[in-house]
Short mmCIF file of C-alpha atoms in Angstrom, two decimals:
data_model
loop_
_atom_site.label_atom_id
_atom_site.label_comp_id
_atom_site.label_asym_id
_atom_site.label_seq_id
_atom_site.Cartn_x
_atom_site.Cartn_y
_atom_site.Cartn_z
CA UNK A 469 6.09 -8.48 -1.00
CA UNK A 470 3.86 -6.97 -3.69
CA UNK A 471 2.55 -3.40 -3.60
CA UNK A 472 -0.95 -4.84 -3.30
CA UNK A 473 0.09 -6.71 -0.16
CA UNK A 474 1.57 -3.56 1.33
CA UNK A 475 -1.60 -1.58 0.62
CA UNK A 476 -3.73 -4.24 2.26
CA UNK A 477 -1.40 -4.23 5.27
CA UNK A 478 -1.50 -0.44 5.59
CA UNK A 479 -5.28 -0.52 5.39
CA UNK A 480 -5.48 -2.94 8.29
CA UNK A 481 -3.42 -0.52 10.37
CA UNK A 482 -5.87 2.30 9.65
CA UNK A 483 -3.25 4.28 7.72
CA UNK A 484 -3.75 6.15 4.49
CA UNK A 485 -3.21 3.80 1.59
CA UNK A 486 -0.59 4.54 -1.03
CA UNK A 487 -0.95 3.68 -4.69
CA UNK A 488 1.44 4.27 -7.55
CA UNK A 489 0.48 6.60 -10.38
CA UNK A 490 2.17 4.72 -13.20
CA UNK A 491 5.80 3.55 -12.91
CA UNK A 492 7.37 4.78 -9.66
CA UNK A 493 9.80 7.58 -10.45
CA UNK A 494 12.00 6.65 -7.52
CA UNK A 495 12.64 3.00 -8.42
CA UNK A 496 16.29 3.35 -9.48
CA UNK A 497 17.41 4.97 -6.24
CA UNK A 498 15.02 3.35 -3.79
CA UNK A 499 17.59 0.88 -2.45
CA UNK A 500 19.97 3.74 -1.61
CA UNK A 501 17.14 5.60 0.09
CA UNK A 502 16.20 2.57 2.18
CA UNK A 503 19.83 2.04 3.19
CA UNK A 504 20.01 5.64 4.39
CA UNK A 505 16.68 5.41 6.15
CA UNK A 506 17.58 2.18 7.90
CA UNK A 507 20.78 3.65 9.30
CA UNK A 508 19.19 6.95 10.34
CA UNK A 509 16.16 5.35 11.96
CA UNK A 510 18.38 2.86 13.75
CA UNK A 511 20.39 5.75 15.22
CA UNK A 512 17.15 7.31 16.48
CA UNK A 513 16.03 4.05 18.10
CA UNK A 514 19.42 3.89 19.80
CA UNK A 515 18.88 7.39 21.20
CA UNK A 516 15.48 6.29 22.49
CA UNK A 517 16.96 3.22 24.17
CA UNK A 518 19.75 5.22 25.80
CA UNK A 519 17.36 7.89 27.03
CA UNK A 520 14.98 5.23 28.32
CA UNK A 521 17.80 3.56 30.24
CA UNK A 522 18.77 6.91 31.79
CA UNK A 523 15.15 7.58 32.72
CA UNK A 524 14.93 4.20 34.45
CA UNK A 525 18.09 4.99 36.41
CA UNK A 526 16.76 8.43 37.39
CA UNK A 527 13.51 6.91 38.62
CA UNK A 528 15.48 4.50 40.79
CA UNK A 529 17.71 7.30 42.10
CA UNK A 530 14.73 9.48 42.97
CA UNK A 531 12.95 6.72 44.83
CA UNK A 532 16.14 5.91 46.75
CA UNK A 533 16.62 9.57 47.77
CA UNK A 534 13.61 11.72 46.83
CA UNK A 535 15.06 15.20 47.11
CA UNK A 536 14.54 18.25 44.89
CA UNK A 537 17.68 17.66 42.84
CA UNK A 538 16.71 14.08 42.05
CA UNK A 539 13.20 15.21 41.16
CA UNK A 540 14.51 17.81 38.70
CA UNK A 541 16.79 15.24 37.09
CA UNK A 542 13.89 12.81 36.81
CA UNK A 543 11.67 15.36 35.07
CA UNK A 544 14.47 16.36 32.70
CA UNK A 545 15.20 12.75 31.79
CA UNK A 546 11.51 12.03 31.26
CA UNK A 547 11.33 14.88 28.73
CA UNK A 548 14.61 13.81 27.10
CA UNK A 549 13.30 10.29 26.57
CA UNK A 550 9.89 11.52 25.41
CA UNK A 551 11.58 13.76 22.84
CA UNK A 552 13.73 10.83 21.70
CA UNK A 553 10.54 8.90 21.01
CA UNK A 554 9.07 11.83 19.08
CA UNK A 555 12.14 11.86 16.86
CA UNK A 556 11.39 8.38 15.53
CA UNK A 557 7.63 8.36 16.01
CA UNK A 558 6.98 8.78 12.28
CA UNK A 559 8.05 5.17 11.67
CA UNK A 560 4.83 3.15 11.67
CA UNK A 561 6.01 -0.16 10.20
CA UNK A 562 8.35 -2.96 11.18
CA UNK A 563 9.21 -3.72 14.83
CA UNK A 564 7.18 -0.79 16.19
CA UNK A 565 4.04 -2.63 15.06
CA UNK A 566 4.69 -5.62 17.33
CA UNK A 567 2.55 -5.75 20.48
CA UNK A 568 1.22 -2.24 19.68
CA UNK A 569 4.56 -0.77 20.78
CA UNK A 570 3.75 2.73 19.55
CA UNK A 571 0.67 2.77 21.80
CA UNK A 572 2.72 1.34 24.65
CA UNK A 573 5.11 4.26 24.35
CA UNK A 574 2.46 6.92 23.91
CA UNK A 575 -1.25 6.38 24.43
CA UNK A 576 -2.70 9.41 22.64
CA UNK A 577 -5.24 10.79 21.90
CA UNK A 578 -6.80 10.05 25.27
CA UNK A 579 -10.23 11.67 25.04
CA UNK A 580 -11.62 9.56 27.90
CA UNK A 581 -8.71 10.17 30.30
CA UNK A 582 -7.87 6.47 30.36
CA UNK A 583 -4.31 7.28 31.39
CA UNK A 584 -5.47 9.09 34.51
CA UNK A 585 -7.96 6.38 35.40
CA UNK A 586 -5.48 3.55 34.92
CA UNK A 587 -2.72 5.26 36.90
CA UNK A 588 -5.11 6.03 39.75
CA UNK A 589 -6.31 2.43 39.73
CA UNK A 590 -2.72 1.27 40.19
CA UNK A 591 -2.11 3.80 42.94
CA UNK A 592 -5.21 2.54 44.78
CA UNK A 593 -4.45 -1.17 44.58
CA UNK A 594 -2.26 -3.37 46.74
CA UNK A 595 -1.00 -5.38 43.74
CA UNK A 596 2.79 -5.22 43.32
CA UNK A 597 3.95 -2.76 40.65
CA UNK A 598 6.40 -4.70 38.51
CA UNK A 599 7.62 -4.36 34.96
CA UNK A 600 5.93 -7.65 34.14
CA UNK A 601 2.61 -6.50 35.60
CA UNK A 602 2.73 -3.23 33.68
CA UNK A 603 3.62 -5.07 30.45
CA UNK A 604 0.56 -7.27 30.90
CA UNK A 605 -1.82 -4.36 31.52
CA UNK A 606 -3.36 -1.69 29.30
CA UNK A 607 -1.24 0.51 27.02
CA UNK A 608 -2.75 3.47 28.90
CA UNK A 609 -0.45 2.78 31.85
CA UNK A 610 2.68 1.73 29.96
CA UNK A 611 4.18 4.85 28.42
CA UNK A 612 5.28 8.45 28.66
CA UNK A 613 1.79 9.86 29.38
CA UNK A 614 1.47 7.59 32.42
CA UNK A 615 4.77 8.89 33.75
CA UNK A 616 3.64 12.42 32.97
CA UNK A 617 0.59 11.86 35.18
CA UNK A 618 2.80 10.73 38.05
CA UNK A 619 5.14 13.68 37.61
CA UNK A 620 2.75 16.53 36.81
CA UNK A 621 -0.92 15.79 37.43
CA UNK A 622 -2.68 17.90 40.04
CA UNK A 623 -3.59 14.75 41.97
CA UNK A 624 0.13 14.21 42.54
CA UNK A 625 0.69 17.81 43.67
CA UNK A 626 0.83 17.32 47.46
CA UNK A 627 4.42 17.42 48.75
CA UNK A 628 6.21 14.09 48.34
CA UNK A 629 3.18 12.43 46.72
CA UNK A 630 5.45 10.81 44.15
CA UNK A 631 7.82 9.61 46.86
CA UNK A 632 5.24 7.33 48.48
CA UNK A 633 5.97 3.60 48.08
CA UNK A 634 2.96 3.02 45.80
CA UNK A 635 3.77 5.91 43.47
CA UNK A 636 7.50 5.19 43.39
CA UNK A 637 6.88 1.52 42.71
CA UNK A 638 4.68 2.41 39.75
CA UNK A 639 7.17 5.03 38.54
CA UNK A 640 9.96 2.46 38.46
CA UNK A 641 7.83 -0.22 36.82
CA UNK A 642 6.62 2.04 34.00
CA UNK A 643 10.06 3.52 33.37
CA UNK A 644 11.55 0.02 33.38
CA UNK A 645 9.00 -1.14 30.83
CA UNK A 646 9.82 1.85 28.63
CA UNK A 647 13.53 1.05 28.84
CA UNK A 648 12.87 -2.56 27.87
CA UNK A 649 10.76 -1.46 24.90
CA UNK A 650 13.47 0.88 23.65
CA UNK A 651 16.13 -1.82 23.89
CA UNK A 652 13.88 -4.28 22.05
CA UNK A 653 13.31 -1.77 19.24
CA UNK A 654 17.06 -1.37 18.71
CA UNK A 655 17.54 -5.12 18.54
CA UNK A 656 14.54 -5.78 16.33
CA UNK A 657 15.21 -2.90 13.94
CA UNK A 658 18.72 -4.24 13.38
CA UNK A 659 17.32 -7.71 12.65
CA UNK A 660 14.71 -6.15 10.34
CA UNK A 661 17.40 -4.45 8.26
CA UNK A 662 18.01 -7.02 5.55
CA UNK A 663 14.30 -7.43 4.84
CA UNK A 664 13.70 -3.67 4.88
CA UNK A 665 16.63 -2.80 2.63
CA UNK A 666 15.75 -5.56 0.18
CA UNK A 667 12.00 -4.93 -0.14
CA UNK A 668 11.01 -2.30 -2.70
CA UNK A 669 7.58 -1.63 -1.20
CA UNK A 670 9.14 -0.22 1.98
CA UNK A 671 10.19 2.82 -0.03
CA UNK A 672 6.54 3.79 -0.45
CA UNK A 673 5.78 2.79 3.15
CA UNK A 674 8.55 5.04 4.51
CA UNK A 675 7.57 7.96 2.30
CA UNK A 676 4.00 7.56 3.43
CA UNK A 677 5.02 7.45 7.10
CA UNK A 678 6.96 10.70 6.88
CA UNK A 679 4.32 12.58 4.91
CA UNK A 680 1.49 11.35 7.11
CA UNK A 681 3.37 12.68 10.14
CA UNK A 682 3.17 16.18 8.67
CA UNK A 683 -0.60 15.85 8.36
CA UNK A 684 -0.85 14.62 11.94
CA UNK A 685 1.23 17.56 13.16
CA UNK A 686 -0.97 19.98 11.28
CA UNK A 687 -4.40 18.51 11.99
CA UNK A 688 -4.24 16.56 15.25
CA UNK A 689 -1.38 18.06 17.21
CA UNK A 690 -2.01 21.73 16.41
CA UNK A 691 -5.31 22.52 14.65
CA UNK A 692 -7.58 20.51 16.95
CA UNK A 693 -6.36 21.78 20.34
CA UNK A 694 -6.02 25.34 18.98
CA UNK A 695 -9.54 25.33 17.56
CA UNK A 696 -8.30 25.87 14.01
CA UNK A 697 -10.15 22.90 12.57
CA UNK A 698 -13.72 24.07 12.97
CA UNK A 699 -13.86 22.97 16.61
CA UNK A 700 -13.66 24.85 19.90
CA UNK A 701 -10.14 25.33 21.24
CA UNK A 702 -9.39 22.79 23.95
CA UNK A 703 -5.98 22.55 25.59
CA UNK A 704 -6.78 19.08 26.92
CA UNK A 705 -6.61 17.80 23.35
CA UNK A 706 -2.91 18.64 23.22
CA UNK A 707 -0.19 16.16 23.90
CA UNK A 708 1.68 16.56 27.18
CA UNK A 709 -0.84 19.12 28.45
CA UNK A 710 -0.21 18.15 32.07
CA UNK A 711 3.48 19.04 31.85
CA UNK A 712 2.97 21.91 29.37
CA UNK A 713 5.57 20.46 27.01
CA UNK A 714 3.48 20.05 23.84
CA UNK A 715 5.63 22.36 21.70
CA UNK A 716 8.83 20.65 22.82
CA UNK A 717 7.43 17.37 21.48
CA UNK A 718 6.51 18.98 18.16
CA UNK A 719 10.03 20.38 17.92
CA UNK A 720 11.43 16.89 18.52
CA UNK A 721 9.23 15.40 15.79
CA UNK A 722 10.47 17.99 13.31
CA UNK A 723 14.05 17.30 14.34
CA UNK A 724 13.50 13.58 13.79
CA UNK A 725 12.18 14.18 10.29
CA UNK A 726 15.27 16.27 9.56
CA UNK A 727 17.81 13.62 10.41
CA UNK A 728 15.86 10.39 9.85
CA UNK A 729 13.44 11.05 6.96
CA UNK A 730 15.18 13.69 4.85
CA UNK A 731 18.37 11.62 4.18
CA UNK A 732 16.44 9.00 2.22
CA UNK A 733 14.13 11.51 0.59
CA UNK A 734 16.93 13.45 -1.08
CA UNK A 735 18.18 10.71 -3.45
CA UNK A 736 14.62 9.87 -4.47
CA UNK A 737 13.84 13.46 -5.41
CA UNK A 738 17.21 13.78 -7.16
CA UNK A 739 16.40 10.69 -9.25
CA UNK A 740 13.01 12.24 -10.05
CA UNK A 741 14.74 15.40 -11.25
CA UNK A 742 13.49 17.42 -8.27
CA UNK A 743 16.54 18.27 -6.12
CA UNK A 744 15.16 21.79 -5.66
CA UNK A 745 12.02 20.37 -4.08
CA UNK A 746 14.19 18.51 -1.57
CA UNK A 747 15.97 21.76 -0.73
CA UNK A 748 12.67 23.62 -0.34
CA UNK A 749 11.39 20.91 1.98
CA UNK A 750 14.60 20.89 4.02
CA UNK A 751 14.51 24.69 4.39
CA UNK A 752 10.85 24.75 5.43
CA UNK A 753 11.42 21.89 7.87
CA UNK A 754 14.35 23.67 9.51
CA UNK A 755 12.44 26.95 9.75
CA UNK A 756 9.51 25.24 11.46
CA UNK A 757 11.87 23.44 13.86
CA UNK A 758 13.70 26.64 14.72
CA UNK A 759 10.43 28.48 15.35
CA UNK A 760 9.24 25.71 17.66
CA UNK A 761 12.58 25.76 19.51
CA UNK A 762 12.19 29.45 20.40
CA UNK A 763 8.58 29.21 21.57
CA UNK A 764 7.14 28.63 25.03
CA UNK A 765 7.06 24.87 25.69
CA UNK A 766 3.33 24.48 26.32
CA UNK A 767 0.32 24.69 24.03
CA UNK A 768 -2.59 24.82 26.48
CA UNK A 769 -1.38 27.98 28.30
CA UNK A 770 -1.22 29.81 24.95
CA UNK A 771 -4.99 29.65 24.61
CA UNK A 772 -5.21 32.47 27.17
CA UNK A 773 -2.18 34.41 25.93
CA UNK A 774 -2.65 36.48 22.76
CA UNK A 775 1.04 36.70 21.88
CA UNK A 776 1.71 33.00 22.55
CA UNK A 777 -1.37 32.01 20.56
CA UNK A 778 -0.15 34.09 17.62
CA UNK A 779 3.17 32.24 17.77
CA UNK A 780 1.38 28.91 17.64
CA UNK A 781 -0.67 30.10 14.69
CA UNK A 782 2.59 30.98 12.96
CA UNK A 783 3.94 27.50 13.64
CA UNK A 784 0.71 26.03 12.30
CA UNK A 785 1.12 28.03 9.07
CA UNK A 786 4.70 26.80 8.65
CA UNK A 787 3.70 23.17 9.19
CA UNK A 788 0.81 23.65 6.76
CA UNK A 789 3.42 24.78 4.23
CA UNK A 790 5.36 21.61 4.95
CA UNK A 791 2.23 19.53 4.34
CA UNK A 792 1.74 21.32 1.01
CA UNK A 793 5.32 20.53 0.06
CA UNK A 794 4.62 16.95 1.11
CA UNK A 795 1.81 16.80 -1.43
CA UNK A 796 4.18 18.06 -4.12
CA UNK A 797 6.71 15.42 -3.08
CA UNK A 798 4.07 12.71 -3.31
CA UNK A 799 3.21 13.85 -6.82
CA UNK A 800 6.85 14.03 -7.90
CA UNK A 801 7.49 10.49 -6.66
CA UNK A 802 4.36 8.94 -8.17
CA UNK A 803 2.43 8.51 -4.95
CA UNK A 804 -1.34 8.92 -4.87
CA UNK A 805 -3.30 9.04 -1.65
CA UNK A 806 -6.04 6.47 -1.42
CA UNK A 807 -8.67 5.67 1.17
CA UNK A 808 -7.70 6.43 4.73
CA UNK A 809 -9.35 3.96 7.07
CA UNK A 810 -8.95 6.40 9.95
CA UNK A 811 -11.12 9.01 8.25
CA UNK A 812 -14.40 7.34 9.23
CA UNK A 813 -17.41 6.78 7.00
#
């Protein structure tokens, strides 16, 4: 596959295009980087599949005996699986592209509350809630946000609301669909391996995926809901606002970059004569992750808490530093940002 073909493909996906500023500095070590990336990303998909399977089992156990202990286990396993997805969310090519799987796992942003509307529509219908029916419906009802609505939305607050047959049926169908998606990603990523490892252009695609994730963390996942991007602060713009777990998801994304993106980045920067830049990036990444790990789990509540808001501003500054290092990395490796189809006119 030529670089021109890859750029055209990325443009269709609405991602920032990548061009090469002269000969790519990472060419000699790109096969080693891709081998490391393939292994590390595969391990993350396996974690997602295992967590999804456990979540499905916990949903079944809760519906069989909906007591407080089973409910706590269900909520914990939902977060565990959601965090597992965040750890590999930066990958935006390959099997995750099939059937809009990333959207199936996490429909976000959701400015029109489509998740809430779709879940309520299912709760108000007599149609059977099956994995097959969920798979055939909108991505707004297929993923972690839909389960979050069932577990944490105020409309589900009355005692035992989740334990009703309609709600439990939907809970099991959505969690089953998530488990199936995770298992399919493991299988398909393994099958994708030979093509990925043997195709030079996936080096640029993987670099772009990791660096774009930093921009998304900075701009979409922090600046917008905190009102740091020229807009009014709005907690409803945050991920996982219903469960108040936004910061836990950010922490998981940073952790995923540590063990799934950094391993392939290091040999590329070493080949480019920039091992110190790799160390700087690794240090900044770990500092941001550690800060997130010690913070309160929610973002929306911090809007009314001066101390918590200051902590989030500090995290934003650290992730901004990571984005700046990402720009230096792009320059060191011969990458130049082109038109981003998601930027609008």
